[in-house]
CSV table of C-alpha atoms and ligand atoms in Angstrom, one decimal:
chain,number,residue,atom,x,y,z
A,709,UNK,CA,14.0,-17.1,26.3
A,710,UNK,CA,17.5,-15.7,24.3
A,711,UNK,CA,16.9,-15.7,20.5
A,712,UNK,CA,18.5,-14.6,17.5
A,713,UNK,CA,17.8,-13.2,14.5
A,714,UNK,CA,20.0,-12.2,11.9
A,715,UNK,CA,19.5,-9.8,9.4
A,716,UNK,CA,22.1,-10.4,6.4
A,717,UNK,CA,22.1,-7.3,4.0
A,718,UNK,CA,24.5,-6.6,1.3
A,719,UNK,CA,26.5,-4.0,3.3
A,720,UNK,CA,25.4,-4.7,6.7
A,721,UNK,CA,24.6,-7.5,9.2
A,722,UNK,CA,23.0,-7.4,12.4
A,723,UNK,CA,21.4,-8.8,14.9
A,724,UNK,CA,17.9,-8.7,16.6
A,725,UNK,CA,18.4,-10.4,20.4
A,726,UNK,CA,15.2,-11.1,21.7
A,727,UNK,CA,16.0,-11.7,25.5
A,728,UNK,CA,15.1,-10.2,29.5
A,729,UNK,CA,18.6,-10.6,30.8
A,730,UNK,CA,20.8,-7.8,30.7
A,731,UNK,CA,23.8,-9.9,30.8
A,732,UNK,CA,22.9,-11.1,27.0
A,733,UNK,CA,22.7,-7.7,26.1
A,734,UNK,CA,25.3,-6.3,27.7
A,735,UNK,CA,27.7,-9.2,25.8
A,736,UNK,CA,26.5,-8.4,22.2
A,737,UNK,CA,26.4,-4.8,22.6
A,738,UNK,CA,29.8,-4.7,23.3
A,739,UNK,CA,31.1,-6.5,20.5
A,740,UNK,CA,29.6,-3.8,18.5
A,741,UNK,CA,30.6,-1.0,20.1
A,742,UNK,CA,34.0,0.0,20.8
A,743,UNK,CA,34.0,3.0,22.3
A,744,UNK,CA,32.4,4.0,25.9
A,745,UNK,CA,30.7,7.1,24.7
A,746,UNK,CA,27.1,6.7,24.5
A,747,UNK,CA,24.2,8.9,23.9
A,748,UNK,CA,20.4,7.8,25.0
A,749,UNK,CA,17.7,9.2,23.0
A,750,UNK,CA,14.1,8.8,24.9
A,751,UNK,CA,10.7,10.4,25.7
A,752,UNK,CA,9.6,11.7,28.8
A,753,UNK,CA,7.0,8.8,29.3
A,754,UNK,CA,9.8,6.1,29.0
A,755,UNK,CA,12.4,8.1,31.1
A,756,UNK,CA,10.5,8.4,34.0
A,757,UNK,CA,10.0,4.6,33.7
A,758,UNK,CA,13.1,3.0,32.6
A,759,UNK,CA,16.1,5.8,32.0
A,760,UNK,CA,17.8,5.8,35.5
A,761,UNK,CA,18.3,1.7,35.9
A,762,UNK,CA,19.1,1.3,32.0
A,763,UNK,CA,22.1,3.9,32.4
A,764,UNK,CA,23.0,2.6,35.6
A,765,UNK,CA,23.3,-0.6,34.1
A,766,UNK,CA,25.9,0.5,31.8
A,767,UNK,CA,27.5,2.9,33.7
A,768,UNK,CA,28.8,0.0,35.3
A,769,UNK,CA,30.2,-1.2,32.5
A,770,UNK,CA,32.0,1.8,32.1
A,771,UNK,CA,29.9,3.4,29.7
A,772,UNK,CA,30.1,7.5,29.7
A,773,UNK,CA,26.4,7.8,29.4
A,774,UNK,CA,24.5,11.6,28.1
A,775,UNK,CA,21.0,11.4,27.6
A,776,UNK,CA,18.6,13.6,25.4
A,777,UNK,CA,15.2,13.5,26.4
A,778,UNK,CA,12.2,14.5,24.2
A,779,UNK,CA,8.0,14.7,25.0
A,780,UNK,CA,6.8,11.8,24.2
A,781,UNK,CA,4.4,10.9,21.2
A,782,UNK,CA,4.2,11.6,17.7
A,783,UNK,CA,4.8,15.3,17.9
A,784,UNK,CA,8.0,14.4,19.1
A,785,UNK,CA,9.0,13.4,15.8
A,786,UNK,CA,9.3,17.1,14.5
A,787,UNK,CA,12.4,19.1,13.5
A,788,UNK,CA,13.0,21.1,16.4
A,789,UNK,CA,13.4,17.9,18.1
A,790,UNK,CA,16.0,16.6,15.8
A,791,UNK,CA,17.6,19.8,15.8
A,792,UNK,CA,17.2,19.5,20.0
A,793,UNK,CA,19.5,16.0,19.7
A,794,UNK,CA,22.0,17.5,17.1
A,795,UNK,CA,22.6,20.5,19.7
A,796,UNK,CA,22.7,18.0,22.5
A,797,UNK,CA,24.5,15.5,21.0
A,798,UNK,CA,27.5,18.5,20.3
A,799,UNK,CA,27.4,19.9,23.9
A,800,UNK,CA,27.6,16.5,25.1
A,801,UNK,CA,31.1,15.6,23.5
A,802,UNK,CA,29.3,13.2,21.0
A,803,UNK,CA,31.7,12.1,18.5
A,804,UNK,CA,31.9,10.1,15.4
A,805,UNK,CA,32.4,7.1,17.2
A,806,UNK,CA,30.1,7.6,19.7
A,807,UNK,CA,26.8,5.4,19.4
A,808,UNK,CA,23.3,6.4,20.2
A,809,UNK,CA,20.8,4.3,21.9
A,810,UNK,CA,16.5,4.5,21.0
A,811,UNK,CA,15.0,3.6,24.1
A,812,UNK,CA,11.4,3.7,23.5
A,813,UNK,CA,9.1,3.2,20.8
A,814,UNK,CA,9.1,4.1,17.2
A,815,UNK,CA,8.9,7.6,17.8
A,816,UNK,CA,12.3,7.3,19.7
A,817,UNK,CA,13.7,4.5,16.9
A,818,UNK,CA,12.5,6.8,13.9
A,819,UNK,CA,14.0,10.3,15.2
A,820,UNK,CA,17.2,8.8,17.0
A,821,UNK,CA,17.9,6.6,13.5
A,822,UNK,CA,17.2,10.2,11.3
A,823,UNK,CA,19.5,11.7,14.2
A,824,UNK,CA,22.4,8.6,14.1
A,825,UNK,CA,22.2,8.8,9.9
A,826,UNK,CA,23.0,12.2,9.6
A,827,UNK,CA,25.2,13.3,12.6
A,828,UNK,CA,28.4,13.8,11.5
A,829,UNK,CA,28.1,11.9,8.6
A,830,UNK,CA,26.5,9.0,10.1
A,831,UNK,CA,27.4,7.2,14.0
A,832,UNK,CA,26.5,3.9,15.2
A,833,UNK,CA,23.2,3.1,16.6
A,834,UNK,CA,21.0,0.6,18.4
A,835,UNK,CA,17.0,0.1,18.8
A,836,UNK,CA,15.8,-0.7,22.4
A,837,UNK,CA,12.0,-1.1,21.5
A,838,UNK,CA,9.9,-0.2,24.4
A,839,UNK,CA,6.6,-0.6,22.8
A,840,UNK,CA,4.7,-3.8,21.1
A,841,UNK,CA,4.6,-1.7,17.7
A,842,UNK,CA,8.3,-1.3,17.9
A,843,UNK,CA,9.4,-4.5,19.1
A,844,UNK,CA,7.9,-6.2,15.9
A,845,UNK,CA,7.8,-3.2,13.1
A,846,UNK,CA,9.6,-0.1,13.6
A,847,UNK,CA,12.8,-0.9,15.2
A,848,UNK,CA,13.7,-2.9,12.2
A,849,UNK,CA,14.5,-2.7,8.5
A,850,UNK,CA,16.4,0.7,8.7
A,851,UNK,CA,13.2,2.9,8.2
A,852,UNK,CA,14.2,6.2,9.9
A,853,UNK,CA,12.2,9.7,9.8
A,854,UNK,CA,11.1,12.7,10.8
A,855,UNK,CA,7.5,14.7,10.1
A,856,UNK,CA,7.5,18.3,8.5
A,857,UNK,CA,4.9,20.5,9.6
A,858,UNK,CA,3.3,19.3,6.0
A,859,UNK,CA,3.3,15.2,6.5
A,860,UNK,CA,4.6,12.6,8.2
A,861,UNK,CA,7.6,11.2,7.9
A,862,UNK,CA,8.4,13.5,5.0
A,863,UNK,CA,12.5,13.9,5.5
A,864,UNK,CA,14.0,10.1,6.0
A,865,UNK,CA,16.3,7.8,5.2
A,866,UNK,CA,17.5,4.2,5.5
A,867,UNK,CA,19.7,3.4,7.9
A,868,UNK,CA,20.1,0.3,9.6
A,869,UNK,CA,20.6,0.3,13.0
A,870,UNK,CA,24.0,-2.1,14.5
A,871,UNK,CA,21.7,-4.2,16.8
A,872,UNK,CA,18.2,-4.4,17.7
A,873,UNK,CA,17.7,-5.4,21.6
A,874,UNK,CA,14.0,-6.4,22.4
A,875,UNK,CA,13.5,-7.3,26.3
A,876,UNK,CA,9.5,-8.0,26.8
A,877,UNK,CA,9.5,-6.8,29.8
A,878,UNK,CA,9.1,-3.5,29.1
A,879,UNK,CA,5.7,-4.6,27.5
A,880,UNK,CA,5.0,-4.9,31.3
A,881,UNK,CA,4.1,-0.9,31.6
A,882,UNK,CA,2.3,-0.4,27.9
A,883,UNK,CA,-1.0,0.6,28.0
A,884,UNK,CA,-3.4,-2.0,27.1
A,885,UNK,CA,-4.2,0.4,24.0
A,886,UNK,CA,-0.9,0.3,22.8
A,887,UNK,CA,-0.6,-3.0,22.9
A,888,UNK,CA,-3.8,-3.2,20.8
A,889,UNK,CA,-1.8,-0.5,18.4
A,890,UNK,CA,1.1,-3.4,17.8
A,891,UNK,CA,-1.6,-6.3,17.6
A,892,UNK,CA,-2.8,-4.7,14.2
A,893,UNK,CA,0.5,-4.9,12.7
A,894,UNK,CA,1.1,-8.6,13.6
A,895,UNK,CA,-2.3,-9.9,12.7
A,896,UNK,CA,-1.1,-8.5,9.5
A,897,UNK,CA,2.1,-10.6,9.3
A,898,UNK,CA,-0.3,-13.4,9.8
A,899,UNK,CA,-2.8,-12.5,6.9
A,900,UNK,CA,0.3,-11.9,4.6
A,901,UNK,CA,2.6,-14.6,5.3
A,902,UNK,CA,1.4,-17.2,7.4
A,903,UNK,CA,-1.7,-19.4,8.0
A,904,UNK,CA,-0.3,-21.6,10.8
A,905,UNK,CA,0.5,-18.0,12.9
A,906,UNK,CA,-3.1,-16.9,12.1
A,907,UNK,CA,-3.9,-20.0,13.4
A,908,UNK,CA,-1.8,-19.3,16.3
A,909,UNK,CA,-3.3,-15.8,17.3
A,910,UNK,CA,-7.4,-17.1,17.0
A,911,UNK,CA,-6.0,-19.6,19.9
A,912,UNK,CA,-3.8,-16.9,21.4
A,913,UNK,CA,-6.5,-14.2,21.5
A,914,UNK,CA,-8.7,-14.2,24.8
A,915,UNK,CA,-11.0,-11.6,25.2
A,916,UNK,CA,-9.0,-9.2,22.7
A,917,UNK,CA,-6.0,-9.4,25.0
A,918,UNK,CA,-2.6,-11.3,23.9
A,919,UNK,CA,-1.3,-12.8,27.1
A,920,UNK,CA,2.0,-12.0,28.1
A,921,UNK,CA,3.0,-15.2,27.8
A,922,UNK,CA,2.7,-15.5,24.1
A,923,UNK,CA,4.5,-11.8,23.3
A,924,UNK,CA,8.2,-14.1,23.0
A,925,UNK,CA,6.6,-16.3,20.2
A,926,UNK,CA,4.7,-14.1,18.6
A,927,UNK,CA,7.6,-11.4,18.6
A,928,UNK,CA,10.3,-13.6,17.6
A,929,UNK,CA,7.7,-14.6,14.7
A,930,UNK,CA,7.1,-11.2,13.3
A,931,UNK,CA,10.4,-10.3,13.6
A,932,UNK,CA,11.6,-13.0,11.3
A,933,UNK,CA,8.8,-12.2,8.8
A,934,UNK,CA,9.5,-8.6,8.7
A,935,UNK,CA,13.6,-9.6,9.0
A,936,UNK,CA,13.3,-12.0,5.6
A,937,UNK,CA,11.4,-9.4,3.7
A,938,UNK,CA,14.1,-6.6,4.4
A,939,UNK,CA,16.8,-8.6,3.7
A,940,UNK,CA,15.4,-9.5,0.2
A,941,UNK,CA,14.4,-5.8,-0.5
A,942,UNK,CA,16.2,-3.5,1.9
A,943,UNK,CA,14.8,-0.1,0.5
A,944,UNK,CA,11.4,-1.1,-1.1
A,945,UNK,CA,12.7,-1.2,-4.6
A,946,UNK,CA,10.9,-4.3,-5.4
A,947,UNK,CA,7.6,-4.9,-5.2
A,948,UNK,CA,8.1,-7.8,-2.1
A,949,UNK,CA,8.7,-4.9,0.5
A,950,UNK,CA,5.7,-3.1,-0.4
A,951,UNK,CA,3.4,-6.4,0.8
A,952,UNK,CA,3.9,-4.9,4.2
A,953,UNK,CA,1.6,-2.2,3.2
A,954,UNK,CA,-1.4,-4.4,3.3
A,955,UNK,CA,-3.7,-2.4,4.8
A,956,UNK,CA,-1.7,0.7,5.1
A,957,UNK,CA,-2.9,2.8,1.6
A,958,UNK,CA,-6.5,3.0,3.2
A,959,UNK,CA,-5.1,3.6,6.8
A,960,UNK,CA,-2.5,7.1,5.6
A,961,UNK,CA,-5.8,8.1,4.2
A,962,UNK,CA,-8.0,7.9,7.2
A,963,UNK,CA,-5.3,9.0,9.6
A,964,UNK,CA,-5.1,11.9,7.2
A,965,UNK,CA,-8.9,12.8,6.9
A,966,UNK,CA,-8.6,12.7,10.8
A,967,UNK,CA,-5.8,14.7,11.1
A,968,UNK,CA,-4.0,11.8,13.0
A,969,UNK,CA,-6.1,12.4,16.0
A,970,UNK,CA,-8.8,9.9,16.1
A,971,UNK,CA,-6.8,6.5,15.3
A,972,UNK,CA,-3.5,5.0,16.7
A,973,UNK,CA,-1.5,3.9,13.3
A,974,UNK,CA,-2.3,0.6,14.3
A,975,UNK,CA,-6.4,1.0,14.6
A,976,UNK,CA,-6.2,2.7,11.4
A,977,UNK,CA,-4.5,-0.3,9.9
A,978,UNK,CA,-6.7,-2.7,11.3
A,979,UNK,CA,-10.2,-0.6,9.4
A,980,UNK,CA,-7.5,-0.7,6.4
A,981,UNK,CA,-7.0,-4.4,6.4
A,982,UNK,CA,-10.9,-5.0,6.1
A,983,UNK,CA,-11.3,-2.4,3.5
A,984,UNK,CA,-8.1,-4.3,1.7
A,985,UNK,CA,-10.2,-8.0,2.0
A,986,UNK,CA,-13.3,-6.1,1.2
A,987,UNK,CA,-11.6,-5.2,-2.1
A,988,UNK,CA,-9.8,-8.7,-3.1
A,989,UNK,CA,-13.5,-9.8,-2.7
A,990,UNK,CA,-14.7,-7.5,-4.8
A,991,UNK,CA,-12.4,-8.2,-7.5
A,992,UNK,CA,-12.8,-11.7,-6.5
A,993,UNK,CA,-8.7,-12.3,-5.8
A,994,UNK,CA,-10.4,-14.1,-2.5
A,995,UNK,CA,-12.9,-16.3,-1.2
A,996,UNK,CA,-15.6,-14.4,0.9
A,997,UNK,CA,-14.4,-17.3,3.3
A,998,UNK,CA,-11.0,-15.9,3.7
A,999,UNK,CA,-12.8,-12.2,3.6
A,1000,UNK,CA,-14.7,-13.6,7.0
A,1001,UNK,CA,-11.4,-15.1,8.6
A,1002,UNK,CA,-9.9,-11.6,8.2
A,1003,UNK,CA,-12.6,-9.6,9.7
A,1004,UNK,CA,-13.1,-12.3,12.3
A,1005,UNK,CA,-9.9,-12.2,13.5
A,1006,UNK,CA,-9.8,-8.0,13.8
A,1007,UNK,CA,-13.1,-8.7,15.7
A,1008,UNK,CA,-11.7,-11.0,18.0
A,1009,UNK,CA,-8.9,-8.3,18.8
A,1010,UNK,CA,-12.0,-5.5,19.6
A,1011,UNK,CA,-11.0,-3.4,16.9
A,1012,UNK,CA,-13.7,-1.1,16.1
A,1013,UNK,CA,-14.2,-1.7,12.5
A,1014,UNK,CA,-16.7,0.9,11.5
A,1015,UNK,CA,-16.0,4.6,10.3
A,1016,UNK,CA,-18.3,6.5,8.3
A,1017,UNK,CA,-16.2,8.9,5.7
A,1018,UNK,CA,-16.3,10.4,2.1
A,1019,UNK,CA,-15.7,7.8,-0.5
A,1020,UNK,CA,-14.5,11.0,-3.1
A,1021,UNK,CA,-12.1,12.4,-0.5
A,1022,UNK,CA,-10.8,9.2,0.4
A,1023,UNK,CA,-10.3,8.4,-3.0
A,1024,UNK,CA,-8.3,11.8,-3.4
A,1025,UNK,CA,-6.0,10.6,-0.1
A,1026,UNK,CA,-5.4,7.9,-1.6
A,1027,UNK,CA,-4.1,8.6,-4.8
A,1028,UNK,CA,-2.0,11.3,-3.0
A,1029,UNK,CA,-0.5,8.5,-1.4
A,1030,UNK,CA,3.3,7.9,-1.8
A,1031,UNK,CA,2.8,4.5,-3.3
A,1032,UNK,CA,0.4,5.4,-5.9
A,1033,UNK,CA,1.7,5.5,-9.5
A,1034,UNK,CA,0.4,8.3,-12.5
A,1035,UNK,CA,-2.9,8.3,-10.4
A,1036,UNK,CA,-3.3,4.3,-10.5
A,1037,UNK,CA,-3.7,2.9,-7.2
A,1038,UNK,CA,-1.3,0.1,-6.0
A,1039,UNK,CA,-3.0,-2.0,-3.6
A,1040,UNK,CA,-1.8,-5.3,-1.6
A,1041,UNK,CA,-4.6,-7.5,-2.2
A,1042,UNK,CA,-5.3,-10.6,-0.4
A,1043,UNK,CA,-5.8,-14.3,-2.2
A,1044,UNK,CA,-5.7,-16.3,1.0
A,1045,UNK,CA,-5.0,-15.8,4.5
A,1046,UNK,CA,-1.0,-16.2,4.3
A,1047,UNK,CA,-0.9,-15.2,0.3
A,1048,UNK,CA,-1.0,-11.6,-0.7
A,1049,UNK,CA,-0.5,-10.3,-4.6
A,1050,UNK,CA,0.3,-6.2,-5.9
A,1051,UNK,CA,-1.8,-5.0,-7.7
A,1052,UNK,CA,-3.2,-2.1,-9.6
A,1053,UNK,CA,-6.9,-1.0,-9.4
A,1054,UNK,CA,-8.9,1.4,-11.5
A,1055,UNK,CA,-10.4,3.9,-9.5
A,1056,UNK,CA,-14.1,3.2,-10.2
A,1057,UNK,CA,-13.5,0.3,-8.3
A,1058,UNK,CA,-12.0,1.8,-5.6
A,1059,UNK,CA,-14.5,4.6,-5.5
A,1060,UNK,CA,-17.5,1.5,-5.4
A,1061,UNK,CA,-15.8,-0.3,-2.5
A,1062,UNK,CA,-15.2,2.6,-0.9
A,1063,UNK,CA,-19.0,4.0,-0.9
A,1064,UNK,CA,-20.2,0.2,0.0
A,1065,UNK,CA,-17.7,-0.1,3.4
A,1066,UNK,CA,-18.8,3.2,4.5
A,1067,UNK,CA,-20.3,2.6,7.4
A,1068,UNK,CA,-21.1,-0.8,6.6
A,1069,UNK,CA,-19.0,-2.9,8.3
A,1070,UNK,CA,-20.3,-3.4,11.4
B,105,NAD,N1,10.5,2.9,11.0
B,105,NAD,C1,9.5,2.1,10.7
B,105,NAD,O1,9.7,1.1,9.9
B,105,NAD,C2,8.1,2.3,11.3
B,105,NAD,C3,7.1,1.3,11.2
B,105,NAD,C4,5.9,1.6,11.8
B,105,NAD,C5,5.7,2.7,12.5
B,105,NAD,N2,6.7,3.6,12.6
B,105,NAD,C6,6.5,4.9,13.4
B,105,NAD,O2,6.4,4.5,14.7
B,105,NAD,C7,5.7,5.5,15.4
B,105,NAD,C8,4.7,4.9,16.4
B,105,NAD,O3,5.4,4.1,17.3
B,105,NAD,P1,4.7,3.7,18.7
B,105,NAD,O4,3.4,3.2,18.4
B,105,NAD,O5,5.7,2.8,19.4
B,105,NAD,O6,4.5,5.1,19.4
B,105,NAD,P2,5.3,5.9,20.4
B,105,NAD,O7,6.7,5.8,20.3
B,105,NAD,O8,4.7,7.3,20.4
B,105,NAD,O9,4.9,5.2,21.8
B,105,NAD,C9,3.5,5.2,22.2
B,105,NAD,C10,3.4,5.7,23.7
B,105,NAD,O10,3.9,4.7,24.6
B,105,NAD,C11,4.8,5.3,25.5
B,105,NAD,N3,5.7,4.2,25.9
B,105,NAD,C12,6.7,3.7,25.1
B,105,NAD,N4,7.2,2.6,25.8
B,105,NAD,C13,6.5,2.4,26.9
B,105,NAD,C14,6.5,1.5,27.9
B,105,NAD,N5,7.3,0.4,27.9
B,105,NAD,N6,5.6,1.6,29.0
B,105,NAD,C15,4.7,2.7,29.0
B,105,NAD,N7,4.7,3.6,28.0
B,105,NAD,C16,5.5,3.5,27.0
B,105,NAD,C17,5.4,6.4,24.7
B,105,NAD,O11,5.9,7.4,25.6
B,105,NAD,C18,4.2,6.9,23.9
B,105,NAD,O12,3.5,7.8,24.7
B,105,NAD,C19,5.1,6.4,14.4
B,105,NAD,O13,5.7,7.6,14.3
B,105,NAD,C20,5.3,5.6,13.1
B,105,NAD,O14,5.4,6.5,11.9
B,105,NAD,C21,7.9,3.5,12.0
């Protein structure tokens, strides 16, 4: 399958090319980039896997190809690692018109945009998702960052990469638990925006595994959800960007409490997303029929939806969160499955719902 999705912004427009042939990359990668110095940001997971025949590939193009290679997973993310790629980048004749390549997942997308953004001033650069997570989240919208020994993702900034190049067949290699890691994030796409893709991933979901052969749909589907919402609201100023939080305020605070050791992001967001549905029914935004379709579908995936924690700490996390407002909570809640509303919520609410789902939600 070759598709294309645009993403229009004010001062920027590029594409996402969803394809397995090389030859379609090959062709709109050079019309962006000019210039044959490149510079391939990866981990050492993805290296091993996929560095030598993707620099091969265009070294016989002509590219001059340097590569940077940093350990893979979320520590990886840190600022000696940035300050790694900035030192690399210099020994390695990187210049301003140079352009630098994420392969991998958003690790690799988030420190390699942070990296492109801010050397020199600002160089090209293009997302090669390797990852599920990646391929329909991370590589797009511009969200770039790096975590501080205090937080996650602390120093960022938005910067839009000049294409996005997602080839499924990298899928081939990911662990079956990170594929269960990106499942979270589209089943949310489908609870925000879209009955008819719910619909689609009930019938799609055997056994808690996606077949392969429904990644291109579902992909090119999340993609277009996530693309339409960033083009509206490019650096979360409105409220319409922040809908892609559903599930995510009670997620940061359980990663937190576990020191982001216990849950993939994507595990965390699928608890989060009950808790979320748990709340609309309590404040009675939804049905308890649409509160069953939710957690049905997150059982159907094998997420494991019961955790046991401290309503009172998670209360604090959350009102530590970066999208809570003078100690108000901002919560995505849900009205139907495809129809999702911002809303604030007094904390003796939250504090209720958050004593009932302890460990109640098996
Ligand atoms: N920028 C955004 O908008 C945005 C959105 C969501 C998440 N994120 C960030 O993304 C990161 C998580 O991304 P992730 O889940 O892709 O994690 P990741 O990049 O750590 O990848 C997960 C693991 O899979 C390995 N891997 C990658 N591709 C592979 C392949 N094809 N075959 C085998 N192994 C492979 C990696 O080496 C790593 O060990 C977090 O840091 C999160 O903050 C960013």
């Amino acid at each position: 399958m070759k598709k294309i999705i645009s993403i229009n912004l004010k001062n920027n427009k590029y594409n996402i090319l969803l394809s397995q042939l090389d030859k379609d990359f090959l062709t709109a990668f050079k019309k962006i980039q000019k210039t044959t110095s490149l510079f391939i940001v990866t981990d050492k997971i993805v290296e091993k896997l996929y560095l030598q025949k993707f620099s091969d590939l265009l070294e016989q193009q002509d590219f001059n190809i340097k590569t940077a290679v940093i350990p893979a997973g979320e520590s990886g993310k840190s600022i000696k690692n940035l300050s790694f790629l900035y030192n690399k980048a210099l020994e390695s004749s990187i210049n301003r018109k140079s352009c630098a390549i994420a392969l991998g997942g958003g690790v690799i997308g988030d420190i390699t945009g942070f990296f492109a953004a801010t050397y020199m001033r600002g160089i090209n650069f293009i997302q090669i998702p390797t990852t599920l997570l990646a391929m329909t989240d991370s590589s797009i919208g511009g969200k770039t960052a790096i975590n501080t020994p205090n937080g996650k993702n602390i120093a960022g900034v938005f910067y839009q990469p000049k294409l996005v190049w997602i080839n499924t067949a990298f899928l081939s290699s990911l662990p079956a638990k990170h594929i269960k890691n990106g499942l979270s994030e589209i089943i949310k796409y489908a609870v925000v925006f879209d009955r008819k893709f719910y619909n689609y991933l009930l019938s799609a979901l055997k056994n808690g595994i996606i077949s392969s052969e429904n990644f291109d749909y579902i992909i090119s589907q999340s993609c277009s959800y996530k693309a339409k919402i960033v083009e509206k609201d490019e650096k979360e100023i409105t409220e319409l960007r922040a809908i892609l939080n559903f599930g995510h305020t009670f997620a940061h605070a359980l990663e937190t409490a576990t020191k982001y050791k216990k849950f993939l992001h994507g595990e965390a967001v699928a608890i989060g997303m009950l808790f979320a549905a748990k709340l609309s029914l309590e404040l009675k935004t939804c049905k308890e029929k649409t509160y069953k379709e939710i957690k049905s579908i997150l059982q159907l995936s094998h997420f494991n939806l019961n955790v046991k924690f401290n309503a009172v700490q998670f209360l604090s996390l959350m009102k530590k969160d970066k999208k809570s407002v003078d100690g108000n909570i901002k919560f995505v809640l849900t009205k139907d499955i495809g129809e999702v509303i911002n809303s604030y919520v007094k904390d003796d609410i939250v504090l209720d719902v958050l004593k009932k789902f302890s460990g109640a939600t098996k």
